Short mmCIF file of C-alpha atoms in Angstrom, two decimals:
data_model
loop_
_atom_site.label_atom_id
_atom_site.label_comp_id
_atom_site.label_asym_id
_atom_site.label_seq_id
_atom_site.Cartn_x
_atom_site.Cartn_y
_atom_site.Cartn_z
CA UNK A 1 0.00 0.00 0.00
CA UNK A 2 1.17 3.55 -0.71
CA UNK A 3 2.42 5.70 2.17
CA UNK A 4 -0.65 7.97 2.19
CA UNK A 5 -3.41 5.59 1.05
CA UNK A 6 -5.13 5.34 4.45
CA UNK A 7 -7.25 8.51 4.76
CA UNK A 8 -8.03 8.06 8.47
CA UNK A 9 -4.35 7.50 9.21
CA UNK A 10 -3.44 10.64 7.23
CA UNK A 11 -5.80 12.74 9.35
CA UNK A 12 -4.47 11.21 12.55
CA UNK A 13 -0.87 11.86 11.50
CA UNK A 14 -1.60 15.48 10.57
CA UNK A 15 -3.10 15.97 14.02
CA UNK A 16 -0.15 14.24 15.68
CA UNK A 17 2.46 16.36 13.92
CA UNK A 18 0.79 19.70 14.72
CA UNK A 19 0.15 18.67 18.31
CA UNK A 20 3.71 17.42 18.66
CA UNK A 21 5.03 20.78 17.46
CA UNK A 22 3.07 22.59 20.16
CA UNK A 23 4.01 20.08 22.83
CA UNK A 24 7.66 20.06 21.80
CA UNK A 25 7.94 23.83 22.08
CA UNK A 26 6.79 23.62 25.70
CA UNK A 27 8.51 20.37 26.67
CA UNK A 28 11.90 21.45 25.41
CA UNK A 29 12.36 23.66 28.44
CA UNK A 30 9.65 22.49 30.91
CA UNK A 31 12.13 20.95 33.37
CA UNK A 32 14.58 23.80 32.91
CA UNK A 33 11.75 26.31 33.33
CA UNK A 34 10.69 24.85 36.68
CA UNK A 35 14.32 24.87 37.80
CA UNK A 36 14.70 28.48 36.72
CA UNK A 37 11.58 29.48 38.68
CA UNK A 38 13.29 28.72 41.97
CA UNK A 39 12.68 25.01 42.50
CA UNK A 40 15.63 22.89 43.56
CA UNK A 41 16.90 20.30 41.12
CA UNK A 42 15.63 17.47 43.34
CA UNK A 43 12.22 19.16 43.68
CA UNK A 44 11.89 19.41 39.88
CA UNK A 45 12.50 15.66 39.54
CA UNK A 46 10.17 14.78 42.42
CA UNK A 47 7.49 16.97 40.80
CA UNK A 48 7.56 14.75 37.75
CA UNK A 49 7.43 11.66 39.96
CA UNK A 50 4.12 12.95 41.28
CA UNK A 51 3.01 13.69 37.72
CA UNK A 52 3.31 10.00 36.82
CA UNK A 53 1.44 9.06 40.00
CA UNK A 54 -1.41 11.42 39.05
CA UNK A 55 -1.51 9.89 35.58
CA UNK A 56 -1.85 6.44 37.10
CA UNK A 57 -4.70 7.52 39.38
CA UNK A 58 -6.77 8.96 36.52
CA UNK A 59 -6.44 6.01 34.12
CA UNK A 60 -9.45 3.94 35.35
CA UNK A 61 -11.70 6.99 34.96
CA UNK A 62 -10.55 7.48 31.37
CA UNK A 63 -11.18 3.84 30.48
CA UNK A 64 -14.73 4.03 31.83
CA UNK A 65 -15.34 7.23 29.88
CA UNK A 66 -13.96 5.68 26.67
CA UNK A 67 -16.28 2.71 27.11
CA UNK A 68 -19.22 5.10 27.46
CA UNK A 69 -18.38 7.87 24.95
CA UNK A 70 -15.99 6.16 22.55
CA UNK A 71 -12.24 6.22 21.89
CA UNK A 72 -12.48 9.00 19.31
CA UNK A 73 -14.41 11.27 21.67
CA UNK A 74 -11.82 10.84 24.44
CA UNK A 75 -9.00 11.39 21.97
CA UNK A 76 -10.47 14.75 20.90
CA UNK A 77 -11.15 15.71 24.52
CA UNK A 78 -7.60 14.76 25.48
CA UNK A 79 -6.20 16.97 22.72
CA UNK A 80 -8.29 19.88 24.06
CA UNK A 81 -6.86 19.30 27.52
CA UNK A 82 -3.35 19.35 26.04
CA UNK A 83 -4.01 22.93 24.95
CA UNK A 84 -4.78 23.91 28.57
CA UNK A 85 -1.94 21.99 30.16
CA UNK A 86 0.95 24.34 29.46
CA UNK A 87 -0.96 27.50 30.34
CA UNK A 88 -0.74 26.44 33.99
CA UNK A 89 3.06 26.79 33.81
CA UNK A 90 2.78 30.54 33.25
CA UNK A 91 1.94 31.15 36.91
CA UNK A 92 4.67 28.94 38.36
CA UNK A 93 7.05 30.71 40.75
CA UNK A 94 8.83 28.32 43.05
CA UNK A 95 6.68 25.66 44.70
CA UNK A 96 3.28 27.38 44.55
CA UNK A 97 -0.32 26.51 43.66
CA UNK A 98 0.42 26.51 39.93
CA UNK A 99 2.96 23.72 40.27
CA UNK A 100 0.26 21.47 41.69
CA UNK A 101 -2.21 22.70 39.07
CA UNK A 102 0.30 21.73 36.39
CA UNK A 103 0.71 18.30 37.99
CA UNK A 104 -3.01 17.54 38.14
CA UNK A 105 -3.88 18.94 34.71
CA UNK A 106 -0.88 17.25 33.07
CA UNK A 107 -1.55 13.88 34.67
CA UNK A 108 -5.22 13.98 33.71
CA UNK A 109 -4.37 15.17 30.18
CA UNK A 110 -1.87 12.44 29.41
CA UNK A 111 -4.08 9.74 30.90
CA UNK A 112 -6.94 11.07 28.80
CA UNK A 113 -4.98 11.30 25.56
CA UNK A 114 -2.34 8.62 25.13
CA UNK A 115 -4.20 5.34 25.71
CA UNK A 116 -7.04 6.37 23.31
CA UNK A 117 -4.46 7.66 20.80
CA UNK A 118 -2.45 4.44 20.70
CA UNK A 119 -5.59 2.31 20.65
CA UNK A 120 -7.01 4.37 17.77
CA UNK A 121 -3.73 4.26 15.81
CA UNK A 122 -3.49 0.51 16.28
CA UNK A 123 -7.07 -0.16 15.18
CA UNK A 124 -7.20 2.01 12.02
CA UNK A 125 -3.80 0.90 10.69
CA UNK A 126 -3.00 -2.32 8.83
CA UNK A 127 -0.30 -4.73 9.99
CA UNK A 128 1.37 -4.84 6.58
CA UNK A 129 1.82 -1.05 6.56
CA UNK A 130 2.58 -0.51 10.22
CA UNK A 131 6.21 0.49 9.81
CA UNK A 132 5.35 2.91 7.01
CA UNK A 133 2.57 4.52 9.06
CA UNK A 134 4.90 5.10 12.00
CA UNK A 135 7.67 6.26 9.67
CA UNK A 136 5.48 8.91 8.04
CA UNK A 137 4.27 10.16 11.41
CA UNK A 138 7.75 10.46 12.87
CA UNK A 139 9.26 11.89 9.68
CA UNK A 140 6.98 14.91 9.58
CA UNK A 141 7.18 15.32 13.34
CA UNK A 142 10.97 15.47 13.08
CA UNK A 143 10.83 18.24 10.51
CA UNK A 144 8.22 20.26 12.38
CA UNK A 145 9.97 19.93 15.74
CA UNK A 146 13.54 20.35 14.50
CA UNK A 147 14.12 23.57 16.44
CA UNK A 148 14.08 21.76 19.77
CA UNK A 149 17.80 21.38 20.29
CA UNK A 150 18.56 24.84 18.89
CA UNK A 151 16.28 26.51 21.45
CA UNK A 152 17.16 24.53 24.54
CA UNK A 153 19.82 26.94 25.69
CA UNK A 154 17.67 30.10 25.59
CA UNK A 155 17.67 31.47 29.14
CA UNK A 156 15.47 34.46 28.28
CA UNK A 157 12.26 32.66 27.44
CA UNK A 158 9.07 34.70 27.23
CA UNK A 159 6.91 32.22 29.09
CA UNK A 160 3.55 33.78 28.19
CA UNK A 161 4.35 33.83 24.49
CA UNK A 162 5.97 30.38 24.45
CA UNK A 163 3.28 28.51 26.35
CA UNK A 164 0.38 30.39 24.71
CA UNK A 165 1.70 29.68 21.21
CA UNK A 166 2.15 26.01 22.13
CA UNK A 167 -1.48 25.88 23.25
CA UNK A 168 -2.63 27.54 20.03
CA UNK A 169 -0.84 24.96 17.90
CA UNK A 170 -2.37 22.13 19.89
CA UNK A 171 -5.83 23.64 19.42
CA UNK A 172 -5.24 23.77 15.66
CA UNK A 173 -4.34 20.08 15.68
CA UNK A 174 -7.85 19.19 16.84
CA UNK A 175 -9.48 20.05 13.48
CA UNK A 176 -8.05 17.13 11.42
CA UNK A 177 -8.70 14.86 14.37
CA UNK A 178 -12.38 15.77 14.37
CA UNK A 179 -12.58 14.76 10.70
CA UNK A 180 -11.20 11.30 11.46
CA UNK A 181 -13.79 8.50 11.71
CA UNK A 182 -15.13 6.97 14.90
CA UNK A 183 -14.29 3.37 15.78
CA UNK A 184 -16.66 0.96 17.56
CA UNK A 185 -17.26 1.50 21.27
CA UNK A 186 -14.95 -0.63 23.41
CA UNK A 187 -16.60 -3.59 25.07
CA UNK A 188 -16.91 -3.23 28.83
CA UNK A 189 -14.96 -5.91 30.68
CA UNK A 190 -15.83 -7.50 34.00
CA UNK A 191 -13.19 -8.03 36.67
CA UNK A 192 -12.35 -11.55 35.51
CA UNK A 193 -11.95 -10.43 31.88
CA UNK A 194 -9.73 -7.55 32.99
CA UNK A 195 -7.43 -9.96 34.79
CA UNK A 196 -7.26 -12.14 31.67
CA UNK A 197 -6.53 -9.20 29.31
CA UNK A 198 -3.22 -9.36 27.41
CA UNK A 199 -0.52 -7.60 29.49
CA UNK A 200 2.19 -7.72 26.80
CA UNK A 201 1.95 -3.95 26.35
CA UNK A 202 2.76 -3.41 30.03
CA UNK A 203 6.17 -5.05 29.61
CA UNK A 204 6.90 -3.11 26.41
CA UNK A 205 5.99 0.26 27.90
CA UNK A 206 7.65 -0.40 31.26
CA UNK A 207 10.91 -1.04 29.43
CA UNK A 208 10.33 2.01 27.23
CA UNK A 209 9.89 4.21 30.32
CA UNK A 210 13.20 2.98 31.73
CA UNK A 211 14.80 3.70 28.36
CA UNK A 212 13.14 7.01 27.42
CA UNK A 213 12.51 8.93 30.63
CA UNK A 214 16.22 9.47 31.45
CA UNK A 215 16.64 10.98 27.98
CA UNK A 216 13.99 13.57 28.84
CA UNK A 217 16.16 14.65 31.79
CA UNK A 218 19.15 15.29 29.54
CA UNK A 219 18.07 18.81 28.43
CA UNK A 220 18.09 19.83 32.10
CA UNK A 221 21.64 18.51 32.42
CA UNK A 222 22.63 20.57 29.37
CA UNK A 223 20.86 23.63 30.75
CA UNK A 224 22.90 23.51 33.96
CA UNK A 225 26.14 22.46 32.33
CA UNK A 226 26.54 25.01 29.54
CA UNK A 227 26.16 28.75 29.67
CA UNK A 228 26.44 29.25 25.91
CA UNK A 229 23.65 29.06 23.37
CA UNK A 230 24.48 26.50 20.72
CA UNK A 231 22.11 27.89 18.14
CA UNK A 232 25.12 28.44 15.86
CA UNK A 233 25.09 24.69 15.31
CA UNK A 234 21.64 25.00 13.77
CA UNK A 235 22.81 23.72 10.37
CA UNK A 236 24.08 20.48 11.90
CA UNK A 237 20.92 20.01 13.92
CA UNK A 238 18.77 20.88 10.93
CA UNK A 239 20.58 18.23 8.89
CA UNK A 240 19.99 15.75 11.70
CA UNK A 241 16.26 16.50 11.56
CA UNK A 242 16.19 16.08 7.78
CA UNK A 243 18.09 12.80 8.05
CA UNK A 244 15.72 11.63 10.78
CA UNK A 245 12.73 12.49 8.60
CA UNK A 246 14.10 10.70 5.54
CA UNK A 247 15.31 7.81 7.65
CA UNK A 248 11.93 7.26 9.25
CA UNK A 249 10.28 7.08 5.82
CA UNK A 250 12.82 4.61 4.44
CA UNK A 251 13.52 2.51 7.51
CA UNK A 252 9.87 2.39 8.54
CA UNK A 253 9.20 0.64 5.26
CA UNK A 254 11.94 -1.89 6.06
CA UNK A 255 9.81 -3.02 9.01
CA UNK A 256 7.09 -4.02 6.55
CA UNK A 257 9.71 -5.88 4.50
CA UNK A 258 10.73 -8.07 7.43
CA UNK A 259 13.82 -6.21 8.69
CA UNK A 260 12.47 -5.19 12.09
CA UNK A 261 14.96 -7.16 14.17
CA UNK A 262 17.95 -5.77 12.27
CA UNK A 263 16.65 -2.23 12.84
CA UNK A 264 16.18 -2.97 16.52
CA UNK A 265 19.82 -4.01 16.95
CA UNK A 266 21.15 -0.99 15.05
CA UNK A 267 18.87 1.55 16.72
CA UNK A 268 19.23 0.49 20.33
CA UNK A 269 22.91 -0.27 19.90
CA UNK A 270 23.42 3.32 18.77
CA UNK A 271 21.31 4.60 21.67
CA UNK A 272 23.56 2.74 24.12
CA UNK A 273 26.67 4.19 22.50
CA UNK A 274 25.30 7.76 22.63
CA UNK A 275 24.26 7.32 26.28
CA UNK A 276 27.80 6.28 27.19
CA UNK A 277 29.26 9.28 25.37
CA UNK A 278 26.82 11.62 27.11
CA UNK A 279 27.71 10.18 30.52
CA UNK A 280 31.48 10.32 30.18
CA UNK A 281 32.40 12.83 27.47
CA UNK A 282 29.56 15.29 26.69
CA UNK A 283 30.85 18.36 28.54
CA UNK A 284 31.32 20.77 25.63
CA UNK A 285 28.95 22.14 22.99
CA UNK A 286 30.41 20.22 20.01
CA UNK A 287 30.10 16.89 21.80
CA UNK A 288 26.57 17.71 23.00
CA UNK A 289 25.50 18.63 19.46
CA UNK A 290 27.21 15.54 18.01
CA UNK A 291 25.24 13.36 20.43
CA UNK A 292 22.03 15.09 19.37
CA UNK A 293 22.85 14.33 15.75
CA UNK A 294 23.46 10.63 16.35
CA UNK A 295 20.45 10.25 18.64
CA UNK A 296 18.30 11.45 15.73
CA UNK A 297 19.79 8.70 13.58
CA UNK A 298 19.22 6.12 16.32
CA UNK A 299 15.52 6.96 16.53
CA UNK A 300 15.16 6.30 12.79
CA UNK A 301 15.84 2.65 13.57
CA UNK A 302 14.58 2.13 17.11
CA UNK A 303 11.17 3.80 17.23
CA UNK A 304 9.49 1.94 14.38
CA UNK A 305 11.04 -1.37 15.42
CA UNK A 306 9.60 -0.92 18.91
CA UNK A 307 6.18 0.58 18.21
CA UNK A 308 5.31 -1.82 15.38
CA UNK A 309 4.97 -4.81 17.75
CA UNK A 310 2.92 -2.67 20.14
CA UNK A 311 0.47 -1.48 17.47
CA UNK A 312 0.21 -4.91 15.89
CA UNK A 313 -0.60 -6.35 19.31
CA UNK A 314 -3.27 -3.66 19.75
CA UNK A 315 -4.73 -4.59 16.36
CA UNK A 316 -5.09 -8.27 17.16
CA UNK A 317 -6.20 -7.73 20.74
CA UNK A 318 -9.84 -8.47 21.51
CA UNK A 319 -9.87 -5.32 23.66
CA UNK A 320 -7.52 -2.67 22.16
CA UNK A 321 -8.38 0.04 24.70
CA UNK A 322 -7.74 -2.20 27.69
CA UNK A 323 -4.52 -3.43 26.09
CA UNK A 324 -3.28 0.17 25.93
CA UNK A 325 -4.63 0.92 29.40
CA UNK A 326 -2.34 -1.71 30.88
CA UNK A 327 0.52 -0.70 28.57
CA UNK A 328 0.37 2.94 29.67
CA UNK A 329 0.38 1.85 33.31
CA UNK A 330 3.78 0.32 32.61
CA UNK A 331 5.04 3.75 31.52
CA UNK A 332 3.61 5.33 34.67
CA UNK A 333 5.44 2.94 36.97
CA UNK A 334 8.79 3.12 35.19
CA UNK A 335 8.57 6.89 34.59
CA UNK A 336 7.85 7.54 38.27
CA UNK A 337 10.74 5.29 39.27
CA UNK A 338 13.19 7.08 36.95
CA UNK A 339 12.21 10.56 38.16
CA UNK A 340 12.42 9.39 41.78
CA UNK A 341 15.91 8.07 41.05
CA UNK A 342 16.83 11.35 39.35
CA UNK A 343 15.61 13.32 42.35
CA UNK A 344 17.64 11.11 44.67
CA UNK A 345 20.76 11.68 42.54
CA UNK A 346 20.16 15.42 42.61
CA UNK A 347 19.57 15.45 46.36
CA UNK A 348 22.68 13.52 47.32
CA UNK A 349 25.01 15.23 44.86
CA UNK A 350 26.16 12.85 42.09
CA UNK A 351 26.03 14.24 38.57
CA UNK A 352 22.49 13.95 37.20
CA UNK A 353 23.89 12.67 33.91
CA UNK A 354 24.38 9.27 35.55
CA UNK A 355 20.64 8.72 35.28
CA UNK A 356 21.41 7.77 31.65
CA UNK A 357 22.72 4.41 32.87
CA UNK A 358 19.03 3.49 33.13
CA UNK A 359 18.67 4.26 29.42
CA UNK A 360 21.26 1.56 28.74
CA UNK A 361 19.35 -0.92 30.91
CA UNK A 362 16.08 0.03 29.22
CA UNK A 363 17.62 -0.33 25.76
CA UNK A 364 18.80 -3.84 26.62
CA UNK A 365 15.31 -4.72 27.83
CA UNK A 366 13.81 -3.27 24.64
CA UNK A 367 16.12 -5.40 22.51
CA UNK A 368 15.09 -8.55 24.41
CA UNK A 369 11.36 -7.82 24.08
CA UNK A 370 11.49 -6.79 20.43
CA UNK A 371 13.73 -9.74 19.57
CA UNK A 372 11.20 -12.13 21.09
CA UNK A 373 8.42 -10.57 19.02
CA UNK A 374 10.26 -10.57 15.69
CA UNK A 375 11.64 -14.06 16.17
CA UNK A 376 8.04 -15.24 16.28
CA UNK A 377 6.72 -13.08 13.45
CA UNK A 378 9.61 -12.87 10.94
CA UNK A 379 11.00 -15.72 8.85
#
């Protein structure tokens, strides 16, 4: 099938890319912003630990609402909440009311959005085009969000403008989403059926949280480590984004051609190498930028090879929404653990960059899980 033959998938990907642009603009300095507003480094990390706990608390409510109103309805509502989420950061000044408002709104928003999104993506896509669908999504997201690394060092952020513009972009992303078709209402499960529901997604997402969450802490490490703005390296970073976009299109298609396991080894192997360089050598701008370049390449291989098994498992699951409900809980547990570990590192004094050792552990776990899947599904 051609890259853009699935109309519903096209609408979903347009929404995703615009929303990702708005979210990326806010996320690129969210941790650094809280730190700059007077919170201690440990407090910033513990704040995000609580964020994952809030997400976990709200998940059962979202599942019940999806079963009543539909996955598409909750997906649209979750996107609307995304637009409100970052506005709460404008009032943050130290540990005040707005920090807790941000925690509650963010936790509710992500619980509301991500499980319906992944369930919807898994259901409307076809197994034979899964890698291509993910590749297209990530390719355009890479191009739209390519300014992330170039902006990370800006210490004079206009918070009202930045967060308001992010919210506006997210609101715009809702329009193509509203044009996307509804999918059948999820079947309500009783307690016994819930216990018997496939928990494969939990293992995948738990490992992904161990792998990915430390990487989200890295911009904060860079913020504290370097006083210079490395925007002059924009050409290099722009090339990395272009390569990532092209790579996602090409390598995503390789998944559909039976090369998923090979891509897994290359992608996560490169992630491990970059993590080691960041831990031991990334103390100057050129090295930091070089790591950013190679991490973009790594994601060309790793993301599609990891998410394809997840979405294919959603597709064949008798209860896609509940599959993703349990999967997202895995992210909540591992994300909370990583941010608790980061806060402990910050409190007792070791360099926060050492949190990236968990990325190496998570990458190894990802390889094992993905290898098991592809060994069963590929010749």
